[in-house]
Short mmCIF file of C-alpha atoms in Angstrom, two decimals:
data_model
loop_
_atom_site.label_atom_id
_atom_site.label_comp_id
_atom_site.label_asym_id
_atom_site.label_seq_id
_atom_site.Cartn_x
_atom_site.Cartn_y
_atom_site.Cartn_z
CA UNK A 1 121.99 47.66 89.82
CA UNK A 2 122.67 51.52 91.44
CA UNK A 3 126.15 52.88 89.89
CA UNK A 4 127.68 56.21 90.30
CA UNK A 5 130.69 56.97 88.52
CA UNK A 6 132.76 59.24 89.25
CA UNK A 7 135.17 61.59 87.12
CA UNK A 8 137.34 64.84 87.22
CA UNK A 9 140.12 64.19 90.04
CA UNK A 10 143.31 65.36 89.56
CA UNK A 11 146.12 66.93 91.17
CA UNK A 12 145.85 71.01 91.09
CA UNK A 13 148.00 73.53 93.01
CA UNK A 14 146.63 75.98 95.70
CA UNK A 15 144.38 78.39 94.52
CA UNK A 16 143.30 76.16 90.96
CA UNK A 17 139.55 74.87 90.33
CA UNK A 18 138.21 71.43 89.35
CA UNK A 19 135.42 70.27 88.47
CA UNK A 20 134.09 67.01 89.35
CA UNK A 21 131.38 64.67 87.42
CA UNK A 22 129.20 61.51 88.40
CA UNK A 23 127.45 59.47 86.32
CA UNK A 24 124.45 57.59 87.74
CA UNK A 25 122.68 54.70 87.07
CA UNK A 26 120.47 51.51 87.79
CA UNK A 27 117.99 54.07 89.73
CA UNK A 28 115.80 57.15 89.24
CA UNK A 29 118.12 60.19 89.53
CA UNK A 30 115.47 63.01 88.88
CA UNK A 31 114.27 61.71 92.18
CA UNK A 32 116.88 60.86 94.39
CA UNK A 33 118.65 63.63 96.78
CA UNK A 34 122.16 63.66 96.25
CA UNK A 35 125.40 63.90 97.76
CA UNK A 36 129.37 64.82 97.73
CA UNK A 37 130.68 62.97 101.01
CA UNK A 38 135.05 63.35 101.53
CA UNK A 39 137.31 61.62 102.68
CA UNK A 40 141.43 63.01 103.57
CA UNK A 41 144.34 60.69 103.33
CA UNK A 42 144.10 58.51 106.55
CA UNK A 43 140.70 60.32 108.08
CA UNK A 44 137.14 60.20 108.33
CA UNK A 45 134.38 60.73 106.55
CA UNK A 46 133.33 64.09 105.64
CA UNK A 47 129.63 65.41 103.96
CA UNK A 48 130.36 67.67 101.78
CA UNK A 49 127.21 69.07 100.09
CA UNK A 50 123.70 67.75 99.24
CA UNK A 51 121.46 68.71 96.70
CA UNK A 52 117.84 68.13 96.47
CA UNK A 53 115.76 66.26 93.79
CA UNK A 54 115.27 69.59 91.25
CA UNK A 55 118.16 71.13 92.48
CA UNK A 56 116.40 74.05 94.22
CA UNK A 57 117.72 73.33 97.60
CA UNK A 58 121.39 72.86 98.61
CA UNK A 59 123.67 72.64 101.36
CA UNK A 60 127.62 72.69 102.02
CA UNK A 61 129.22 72.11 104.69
CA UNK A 62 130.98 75.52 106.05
CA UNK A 63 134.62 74.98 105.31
CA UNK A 64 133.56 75.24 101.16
CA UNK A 65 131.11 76.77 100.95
CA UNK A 66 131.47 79.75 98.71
CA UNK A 67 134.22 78.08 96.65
CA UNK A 68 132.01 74.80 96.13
CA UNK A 69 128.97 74.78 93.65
CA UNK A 70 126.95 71.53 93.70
CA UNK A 71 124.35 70.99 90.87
CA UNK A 72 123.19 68.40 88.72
CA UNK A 73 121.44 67.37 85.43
CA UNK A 74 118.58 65.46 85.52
CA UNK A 75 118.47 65.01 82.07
CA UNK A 76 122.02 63.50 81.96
CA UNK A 77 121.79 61.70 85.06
CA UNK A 78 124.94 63.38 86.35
CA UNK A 79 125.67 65.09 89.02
CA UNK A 80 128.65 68.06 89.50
CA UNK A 81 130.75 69.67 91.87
CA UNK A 82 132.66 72.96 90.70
CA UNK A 83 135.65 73.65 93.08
CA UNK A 84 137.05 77.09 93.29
CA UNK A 85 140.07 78.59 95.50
CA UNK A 86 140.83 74.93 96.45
CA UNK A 87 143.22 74.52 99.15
CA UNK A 88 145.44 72.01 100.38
CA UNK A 89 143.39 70.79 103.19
CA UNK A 90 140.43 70.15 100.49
CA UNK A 91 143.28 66.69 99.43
CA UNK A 92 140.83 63.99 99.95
CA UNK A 93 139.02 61.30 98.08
CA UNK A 94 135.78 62.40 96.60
CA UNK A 95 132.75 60.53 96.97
CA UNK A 96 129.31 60.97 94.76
CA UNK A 97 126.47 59.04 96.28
CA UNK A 98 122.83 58.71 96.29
CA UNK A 99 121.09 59.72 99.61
CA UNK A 100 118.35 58.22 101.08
CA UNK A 101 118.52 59.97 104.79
CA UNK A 102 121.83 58.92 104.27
CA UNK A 103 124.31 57.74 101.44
CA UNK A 104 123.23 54.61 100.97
CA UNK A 105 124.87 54.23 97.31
CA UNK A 106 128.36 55.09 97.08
CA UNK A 107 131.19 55.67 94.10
CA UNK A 108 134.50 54.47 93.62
CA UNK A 109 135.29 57.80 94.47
CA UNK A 110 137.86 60.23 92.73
CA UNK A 111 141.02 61.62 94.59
CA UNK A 112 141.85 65.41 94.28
CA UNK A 113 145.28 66.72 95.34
CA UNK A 114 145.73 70.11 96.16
CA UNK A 115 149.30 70.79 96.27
CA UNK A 116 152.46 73.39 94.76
CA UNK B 1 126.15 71.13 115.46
CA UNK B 2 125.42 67.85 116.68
CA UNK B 3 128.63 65.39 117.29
CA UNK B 4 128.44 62.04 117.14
CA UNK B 5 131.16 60.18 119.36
CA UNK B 6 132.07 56.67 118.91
CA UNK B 7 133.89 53.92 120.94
CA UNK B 8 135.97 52.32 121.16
CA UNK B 9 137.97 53.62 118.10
CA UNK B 10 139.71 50.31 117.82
CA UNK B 11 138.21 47.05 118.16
CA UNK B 12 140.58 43.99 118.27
CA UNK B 13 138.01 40.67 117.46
CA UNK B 14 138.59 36.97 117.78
CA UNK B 15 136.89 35.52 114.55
CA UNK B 16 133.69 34.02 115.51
CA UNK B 17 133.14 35.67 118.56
CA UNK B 18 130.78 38.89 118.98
CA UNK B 19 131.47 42.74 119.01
CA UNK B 20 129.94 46.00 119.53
CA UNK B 21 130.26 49.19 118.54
CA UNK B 22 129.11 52.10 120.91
CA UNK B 23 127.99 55.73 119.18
CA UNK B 24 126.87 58.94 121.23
CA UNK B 25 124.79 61.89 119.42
CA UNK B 26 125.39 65.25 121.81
CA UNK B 27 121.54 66.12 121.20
CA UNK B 28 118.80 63.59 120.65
CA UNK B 29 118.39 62.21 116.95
CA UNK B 30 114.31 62.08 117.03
CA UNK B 31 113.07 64.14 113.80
CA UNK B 32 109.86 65.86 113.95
CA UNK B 33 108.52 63.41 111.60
CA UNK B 34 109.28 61.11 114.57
CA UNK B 35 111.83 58.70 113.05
CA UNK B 36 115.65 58.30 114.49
CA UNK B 37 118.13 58.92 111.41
CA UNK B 38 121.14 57.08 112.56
CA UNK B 39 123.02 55.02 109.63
CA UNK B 40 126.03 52.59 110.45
CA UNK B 41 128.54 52.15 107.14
CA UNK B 42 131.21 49.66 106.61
CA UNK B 43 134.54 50.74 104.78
CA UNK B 44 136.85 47.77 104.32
CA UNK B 45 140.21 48.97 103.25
CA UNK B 46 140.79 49.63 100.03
CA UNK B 47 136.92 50.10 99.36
CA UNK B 48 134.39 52.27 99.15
CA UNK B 49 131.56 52.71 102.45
CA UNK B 50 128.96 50.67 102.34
CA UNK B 51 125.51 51.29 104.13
CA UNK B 52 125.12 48.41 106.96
CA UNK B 53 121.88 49.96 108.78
CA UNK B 54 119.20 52.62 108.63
CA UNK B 55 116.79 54.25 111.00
CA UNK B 56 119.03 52.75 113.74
CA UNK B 57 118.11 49.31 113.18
CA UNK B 58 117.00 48.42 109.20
CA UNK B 59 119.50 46.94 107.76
CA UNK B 60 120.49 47.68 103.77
CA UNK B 61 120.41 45.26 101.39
CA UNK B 62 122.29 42.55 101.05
CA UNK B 63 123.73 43.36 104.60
CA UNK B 64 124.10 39.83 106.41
CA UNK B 65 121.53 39.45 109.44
CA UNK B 66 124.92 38.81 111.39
CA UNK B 67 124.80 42.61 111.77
CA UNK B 68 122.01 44.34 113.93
CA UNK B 69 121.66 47.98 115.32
CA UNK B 70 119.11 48.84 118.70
CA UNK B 71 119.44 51.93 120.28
CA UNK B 72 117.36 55.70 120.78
CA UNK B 73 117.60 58.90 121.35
CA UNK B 74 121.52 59.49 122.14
CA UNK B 75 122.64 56.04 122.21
CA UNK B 76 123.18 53.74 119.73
CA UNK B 77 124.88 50.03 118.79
CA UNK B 78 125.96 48.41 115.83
CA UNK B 79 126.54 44.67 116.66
CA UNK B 80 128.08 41.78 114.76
CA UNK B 81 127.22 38.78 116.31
CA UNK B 82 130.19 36.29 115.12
CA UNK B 83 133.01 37.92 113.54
CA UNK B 84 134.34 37.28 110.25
CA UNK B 85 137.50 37.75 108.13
CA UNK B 86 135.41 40.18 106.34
CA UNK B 87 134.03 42.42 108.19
CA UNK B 88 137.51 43.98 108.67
CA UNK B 89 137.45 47.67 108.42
CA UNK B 90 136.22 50.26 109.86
CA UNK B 91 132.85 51.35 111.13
CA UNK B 92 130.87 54.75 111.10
CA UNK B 93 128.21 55.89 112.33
CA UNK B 94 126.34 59.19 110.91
CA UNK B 95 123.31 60.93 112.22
CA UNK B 96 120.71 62.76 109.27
CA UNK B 97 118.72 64.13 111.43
CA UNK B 98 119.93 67.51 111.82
CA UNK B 99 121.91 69.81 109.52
CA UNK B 100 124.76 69.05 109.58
CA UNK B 101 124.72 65.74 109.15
CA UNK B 102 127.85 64.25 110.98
CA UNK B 103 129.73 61.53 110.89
CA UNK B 104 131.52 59.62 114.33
CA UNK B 105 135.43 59.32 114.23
CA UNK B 106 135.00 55.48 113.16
CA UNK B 107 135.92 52.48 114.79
CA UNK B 108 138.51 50.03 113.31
CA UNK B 109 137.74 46.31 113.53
CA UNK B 110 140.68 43.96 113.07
CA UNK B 111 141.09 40.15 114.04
CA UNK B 112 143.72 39.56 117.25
#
C-alpha cells in the first residue's frame, strides 16, 4: 500500500522559513517523479513544484520560486521542501504526492500558516 | 499557460440519478508522445484528493466503474452515472501536458 507522510507544518510569521518532510512508502521512490501540490483555506488546488526521479530536474511554479527548494533523498525515501521569505499568501495545506503524469498518490497533507 | 475552465462550479444531484462535469483546456492537451494528459480527482471534505481518471478516460484504482471520463483535445467529461451519498465533494480536473500543469476551479457536487 502507497503512503506519504507528511511532516514540518507549523505556523511562522512573514518573512520565517520552514521546512517540510514526506515520508514515502509501499512503492519505489528512487523512481517515481514527485510532487508538492497546495491548497489555501477555502480554494483550489495549486502545483507547487515537481522533482524528477534523481533529482536533476525541477520545476516551481512562479509565485515561489526562488524562496522554494524542492529535493529529495532517495536513500531515505523522503522527499523535502525548504521554504524561505514565506509570505502570508503561501497559508495553505501542503500536499506531498507521487506523480504519475499526475498526482495520483496523495498525503494527509500538512498546514502552514504564515501570519504576525 | 494553459487554463483549464470547468462547469458548472456547483452541481446540485438527486441521489441515483446521473451528472456531468464539463472541463475546457485554452490550448489542446495532445503531447508529442501523442497521449491526452487530463486527470479528474475527487476531494470529499475533510479529505485528501483522490485520483478518479487518467489519460482522460483510465480510471485509478479502486475508482468505481460508476465514474467514466470521454473527451479530446479541449474538451473533456467526467461522468457519474448514478449518484451516491459519497461521491460528495468536489471535482478537479488538471491537465499534465504542458508546463504548467494546471488545475480547473473545481466543481462542488452536493445532493438536493
Amino acid at each position: 500500500e502507497v503512503q506519504l507522510v507528511e511532516s514540518g507544518g507549523g505556523s511562522v510569521p512573514p518573512g520565517g522559513s520552514l521546512r517540510l518532510s514526506c515520508g514515502a512508502s509501499g512503492f519505489t521512490f528512487s523512481r517515481s517523479w514527485m510532487t508538492w501540490v497546495r491548497q489555501a483555506p477555502g480554494r483550489g488546488l495549486e502545483l507547487v513544484s515537481i522533482i524528477n526521479q534523481d533529482g536533476s530536474d525541477t520545476y516551481y511554479v512562479d509565485s515561489v520560486r526562488g524562496r522554494f527548494t524542492i529535493s529529495r533523498d532517495n536513500a531515505k525515501s523522503s522527499l523535502y521542501m525548504q521554504m524561505n521569505s514565506l509570505r502570508d499568501e503561501d497559508t495553505a495545506v501542503y500536499y506531498c504526492a507521487k506523480d504519475s503524469w499526475g498526482p495520483d498518490y496523495w498525503g494527509q497533507g500538512t498546514l502552514v500558516t504564515v501570519s504576525s | 499557460d494553459v487554463v483549464m475552465t470547468q462547469s458548472p462550479l456547483s452541481l446540485p444531484v438527486t441521489l441515483g440519478q446521473p451528472a456531468s462535469i464539463s472541463c475546457r483546456s485554452s490550448q489542446s492537451l495532445v503531447h508529442s508522445d501523442g497521449n491526452t494528459y487530463l486527470n479528474w480527482f475527487q476531494q470529499r471534505p475533510g479529505q485528501s484528493p483522490r485520483r478518479l481518471i487518467y489519460k482522460i478516460s483510465n480510471r485509478g484504482s479502486g475508482v468505481p466503474d460508476r465514474f467514466s471520463g470521454s473527451g479530446s483535445g479541449t474538451d473533456f467529461t467526467l461522468k457519474i452515472s448514478r449518484v451516491e451519498a459519497e461521491d460528495v465533494g468536489v471535482y478537479y480536473c488538471m491537465q499534465a501536458t504542458h508546463w504548467p500543469r494546471a488545475f480547473g476551479q473545481g466543481t462542488k457536487v452536493e445532493i438536493k
